[in-house]
GROMACS .gro file of C-alpha atoms in nm:
model
  194
    1THR     CA    1   2.020  -0.745  -0.873
    2TYR     CA    2   2.290  -0.503  -1.015
    3ARG     CA    3   2.620  -0.410  -0.828
    4LEU     CA    4   2.872  -0.131  -0.937
    5SER     CA    5   3.130  -0.047  -0.761
    6MET     CA    6   3.286   0.286  -0.771
    7LYS     CA    7   3.587   0.361  -0.564
    8THR     CA    8   3.399   0.354  -0.242
    9ASN     CA    9   3.086   0.387  -0.328
   10ARG     CA   10   2.843   0.022  -0.391
   11VAL     CA   11   2.470   0.042  -0.509
   12SER     CA   12   2.271  -0.239  -0.583
   13PHE     CA   13   1.938  -0.251  -0.705
   14ASN     CA   14   1.693  -0.529  -0.570
   15SER     CA   15   1.387  -0.405  -0.671
   16VAL     CA   16   1.072  -0.473  -0.975
   17ASP     CA   17   0.966  -0.291  -1.284
   18ILE     CA   18   0.647  -0.083  -1.235
   19VAL     CA   19   0.452  -0.025  -1.513
   20PRO     CA   20   0.103   0.107  -1.418
   21ALA     CA   21  -0.185   0.048  -1.546
   22PHE     CA   22  -0.323   0.348  -1.714
   23GLY     CA   23  -0.064   0.317  -1.967
   24VAL     CA   24   0.237   0.568  -1.891
   25PRO     CA   25   0.551   0.316  -1.764
   26VAL     CA   26   0.661   0.418  -1.442
   27TYR     CA   27   1.059   0.270  -1.376
   28ILE     CA   28   1.080   0.242  -1.027
   29GLN     CA   29   1.403   0.061  -0.859
   30GLN     CA   30   1.532   0.037  -0.480
   31ALA     CA   31   1.871   0.155  -0.451
   32GLU     CA   32   2.134   0.130  -0.197
   33ILE     CA   33   2.200   0.537  -0.029
   34SER     CA   34   2.555   0.524   0.096
   35LYS     CA   35   2.661   0.786   0.360
   36GLY     CA   36   2.843   0.974   0.162
   37MET     CA   37   2.594   1.040  -0.092
   38ILE     CA   38   2.331   1.149   0.148
   39ILE     CA   39   2.602   1.373   0.345
   40HIS     CA   40   2.670   1.528  -0.063
   41ALA     CA   41   2.343   1.592  -0.068
   42HIS     CA   42   2.281   1.779   0.281
   43SER     CA   43   2.629   2.004   0.179
   44LEU     CA   44   2.538   2.143  -0.200
   45LEU     CA   45   2.413   2.505  -0.144
   46LEU     CA   46   2.057   2.543  -0.136
   47ASP     CA   47   1.844   2.810  -0.306
   48LYS     CA   48   1.614   2.899  -0.024
   49THR     CA   49   1.364   3.056  -0.250
   50THR     CA   50   1.336   2.690  -0.466
   51GLY     CA   51   1.464   2.459  -0.179
   52ARG     CA   52   1.680   2.352  -0.499
   53THR     CA   53   2.067   2.308  -0.504
   54VAL     CA   54   2.220   2.527  -0.776
   55LYS     CA   55   2.195   2.367  -1.110
   56SER     CA   56   2.383   2.110  -1.258
   57ASP     CA   57   2.607   2.053  -0.987
   58ILE     CA   58   2.912   1.798  -1.093
   59ALA     CA   59   2.929   1.592  -0.835
   60THR     CA   60   2.511   1.505  -0.790
   61GLN     CA   61   2.546   1.456  -1.218
   62GLN     CA   62   2.855   1.168  -1.162
   63VAL     CA   63   2.654   1.054  -0.887
   64SER     CA   64   2.327   1.051  -0.997
   65TYR     CA   65   2.339   0.977  -1.411
   66LYS     CA   66   2.708   0.753  -1.373
   67VAL     CA   67   2.681   0.554  -1.092
   68LEU     CA   68   2.253   0.542  -1.075
   69ILE     CA   69   2.020   0.633  -1.383
   70HIS     CA   70   2.292   0.535  -1.630
   71THR     CA   71   2.260   0.192  -1.548
   72GLN     CA   72   1.864   0.166  -1.511
   73LEU     CA   73   1.766   0.360  -1.835
   74SER     CA   74   1.858   0.118  -2.081
   75GLN     CA   75   1.585  -0.107  -1.925
   76PHE     CA   76   1.366   0.206  -1.915
   77ALA     CA   77   1.428   0.276  -2.227
   78GLY     CA   78   1.333  -0.118  -2.355
   79LEU     CA   79   0.965  -0.029  -2.145
   80LEU     CA   80   0.934   0.243  -2.434
   81SER     CA   81   1.021   0.039  -2.755
   82ILE     CA   82   1.361   0.297  -2.744
   83ASP     CA   83   1.703   0.178  -2.870
   84ASP     CA   84   1.972   0.148  -2.609
   85ARG     CA   85   2.233   0.288  -2.789
   86LYS     CA   86   2.079   0.667  -2.785
   87LYS     CA   87   2.258   0.806  -2.556
   88PHE     CA   88   2.096   1.010  -2.279
   89GLU     CA   89   2.209   1.284  -2.120
   90ILE     CA   90   2.094   1.497  -1.784
   91VAL     CA   91   2.048   1.824  -1.854
   92GLU     CA   92   1.946   1.948  -1.532
   93SER     CA   93   1.990   1.740  -1.168
   94TYR     CA   94   1.837   1.900  -0.823
   95VAL     CA   95   1.905   1.798  -0.481
   96ARG     CA   96   1.582   1.904  -0.340
   97LYS     CA   97   1.484   1.979   0.038
   98ILE     CA   98   1.118   1.889   0.145
   99GLU     CA   99   1.061   2.031   0.508
  100PRO     CA  100   0.809   1.858   0.808
  101GLY     CA  101   0.492   1.987   0.629
  102GLN     CA  102   0.571   2.067   0.285
  103SER     CA  103   0.448   1.919  -0.061
  104LEU     CA  104   0.595   1.891  -0.387
  105LYS     CA  105   0.442   1.940  -0.698
  106ILE     CA  106   0.600   1.913  -1.034
  107ASP     CA  107   0.463   1.987  -1.384
  108ALA     CA  108   0.485   1.750  -1.664
  109ARG     CA  109   0.763   1.975  -1.954
  110ASP     CA  110   0.828   1.881  -2.296
  111ASP     CA  111   1.161   2.052  -2.309
  112THR     CA  112   1.324   1.695  -2.157
  113THR     CA  113   1.264   1.294  -2.275
  114PHE     CA  114   1.231   1.146  -1.893
  115SER     CA  115   1.249   1.268  -1.535
  116GLY     CA  116   1.290   1.075  -1.216
  117MET     CA  117   1.385   1.153  -0.861
  118LEU     CA  118   1.595   0.936  -0.609
  119PHE     CA  119   1.509   0.951  -0.228
  120PHE     CA  120   1.829   1.003  -0.001
  121HIS     CA  121   1.576   0.968   0.313
  122ASP     CA  122   1.240   0.831   0.362
  123PRO     CA  123   1.028   1.113   0.233
  124GLY     CA  124   0.703   1.021   0.443
  125CYS     CA  125   0.449   1.089   0.182
  126ASP     CA  126   0.329   0.935  -0.129
  127MET     CA  127   0.410   1.028  -0.441
  128ASN     CA  128   0.123   1.051  -0.688
  129TYR     CA  129   0.112   1.115  -1.098
  130GLY     CA  130  -0.100   1.208  -1.262
  131TYR     CA  131  -0.207   1.198  -1.682
  132LYS     CA  132  -0.079   1.516  -1.829
  133GLY     CA  133  -0.385   1.406  -2.096
  134ALA     CA  134  -0.745   1.508  -1.990
  135ASP     CA  135  -0.932   1.134  -2.084
  136SER     CA  136  -0.806   0.804  -1.924
  137TRP     CA  137  -0.702   0.560  -2.142
  138TYR     CA  138  -1.018   0.368  -2.228
  139SER     CA  139  -1.205   0.698  -2.208
  140GLY     CA  140  -1.364   0.639  -2.636
  141ILE     CA  141  -1.545   0.253  -2.484
  142LYS     CA  142  -1.866   0.238  -2.402
  143ASP     CA  143  -1.908  -0.030  -2.090
  144SER     CA  144  -1.914  -0.051  -1.770
  145PHE     CA  145  -1.576  -0.187  -1.724
  146THR     CA  146  -1.475   0.223  -1.774
  147GLU     CA  147  -1.623   0.268  -1.450
  148SER     CA  148  -1.336   0.423  -1.218
  149ASN     CA  149  -1.125   0.149  -1.167
  150ILE     CA  150  -0.706   0.051  -1.135
  151LEU     CA  151  -0.727   0.021  -1.541
  152ASN     CA  152  -0.855   0.318  -1.652
  153SER     CA  153  -0.739   0.580  -1.377
  154THR     CA  154  -0.553   0.885  -1.476
  155GLU     CA  155  -0.354   0.866  -1.151
  156PHE     CA  156  -0.098   0.655  -1.017
  157THR     CA  157   0.029   0.645  -0.625
  158PHE     CA  158   0.318   0.570  -0.515
  159THR     CA  159   0.448   0.516  -0.162
  160PRO     CA  160   0.839   0.568  -0.145
  161THR     CA  161   1.088   0.482   0.057
  162GLU     CA  162   1.466   0.512   0.125
  163GLY     CA  163   1.637   0.478  -0.248
  164ASN     CA  164   1.416   0.437  -0.433
  165LEU     CA  165   1.502   0.556  -0.791
  166THR     CA  166   1.255   0.662  -1.064
  167ILE     CA  167   1.278   0.722  -1.419
  168TYR     CA  168   0.894   0.866  -1.608
  169PRO     CA  169   0.843   1.017  -1.947
  170SER     CA  170   0.856   1.388  -1.850
  171ALA     CA  171   0.621   1.541  -2.105
  172LEU     CA  172   0.332   1.255  -2.004
  173LEU     CA  173   0.322   1.330  -1.639
  174ASP     CA  174   0.252   1.570  -1.343
  175LEU     CA  175   0.386   1.489  -1.056
  176SER     CA  176   0.336   1.586  -0.697
  177LEU     CA  177   0.477   1.451  -0.306
  178SER     CA  178   0.175   1.461  -0.040
  179PRO     CA  179   0.302   1.665   0.313
  180ASN     CA  180   0.607   1.575   0.425
  181THR     CA  181   0.485   1.359   0.727
  182THR     CA  182   0.832   1.322   0.928
  183ASN     CA  183   0.946   1.532   1.172
  184THR     CA  184   1.282   1.603   0.957
  185ASN     CA  185   1.400   1.729   0.626
  186VAL     CA  186   1.401   1.502   0.351
  187TYR     CA  187   1.641   1.572   0.056
  188VAL     CA  188   1.536   1.417  -0.290
  189LEU     CA  189   1.755   1.400  -0.606
  190GLU     CA  190   1.560   1.594  -0.939
  191TYR     CA  191   1.690   1.473  -1.229
  192TYR     CA  192   1.594   1.573  -1.656
  193LEU     CA  193   1.733   1.359  -1.944
  194LYS     CA  194   1.730   1.417  -2.298
   0.00000   0.00000   0.00000
């Protein structure tokens, strides 16, 4: 469990790391979302075309990186055997609004090292990761074990709740959120690290 105080904001983490069996690490933690963070997410200027906030909003970077992401990044880097002395920085961050009935698709990208999301609300949907490679982890093995099962799947599904924070390798995974089944707007922080 982690506890970090910055002025009046308190953040705690008390969840378990998840490494999906399809061979690509996905780091998922549970963060306490303060009312101040939610109000900030609502108040950001939204681009009506993309549903995202203005790129690289300074306050969003402060909240997302210094308070939340940075605290967890060294542990995720450990899953990938990356030297924790390497300093990653956030290169893009958005607060994205997902309206009732809307879904979201985020393609894998090669220009950043890690991607992630932080849910300010329960999104009322599933988070579906798809491995960018065409074949599954065990595709070269000729055995009945390679029939569709959780260990050789090219997909991983997780049902997020309010406060879930994720980090995953940008270039390896496509991400989609199934349609928002709530009757309210859902705000999600989307961020990219390099």
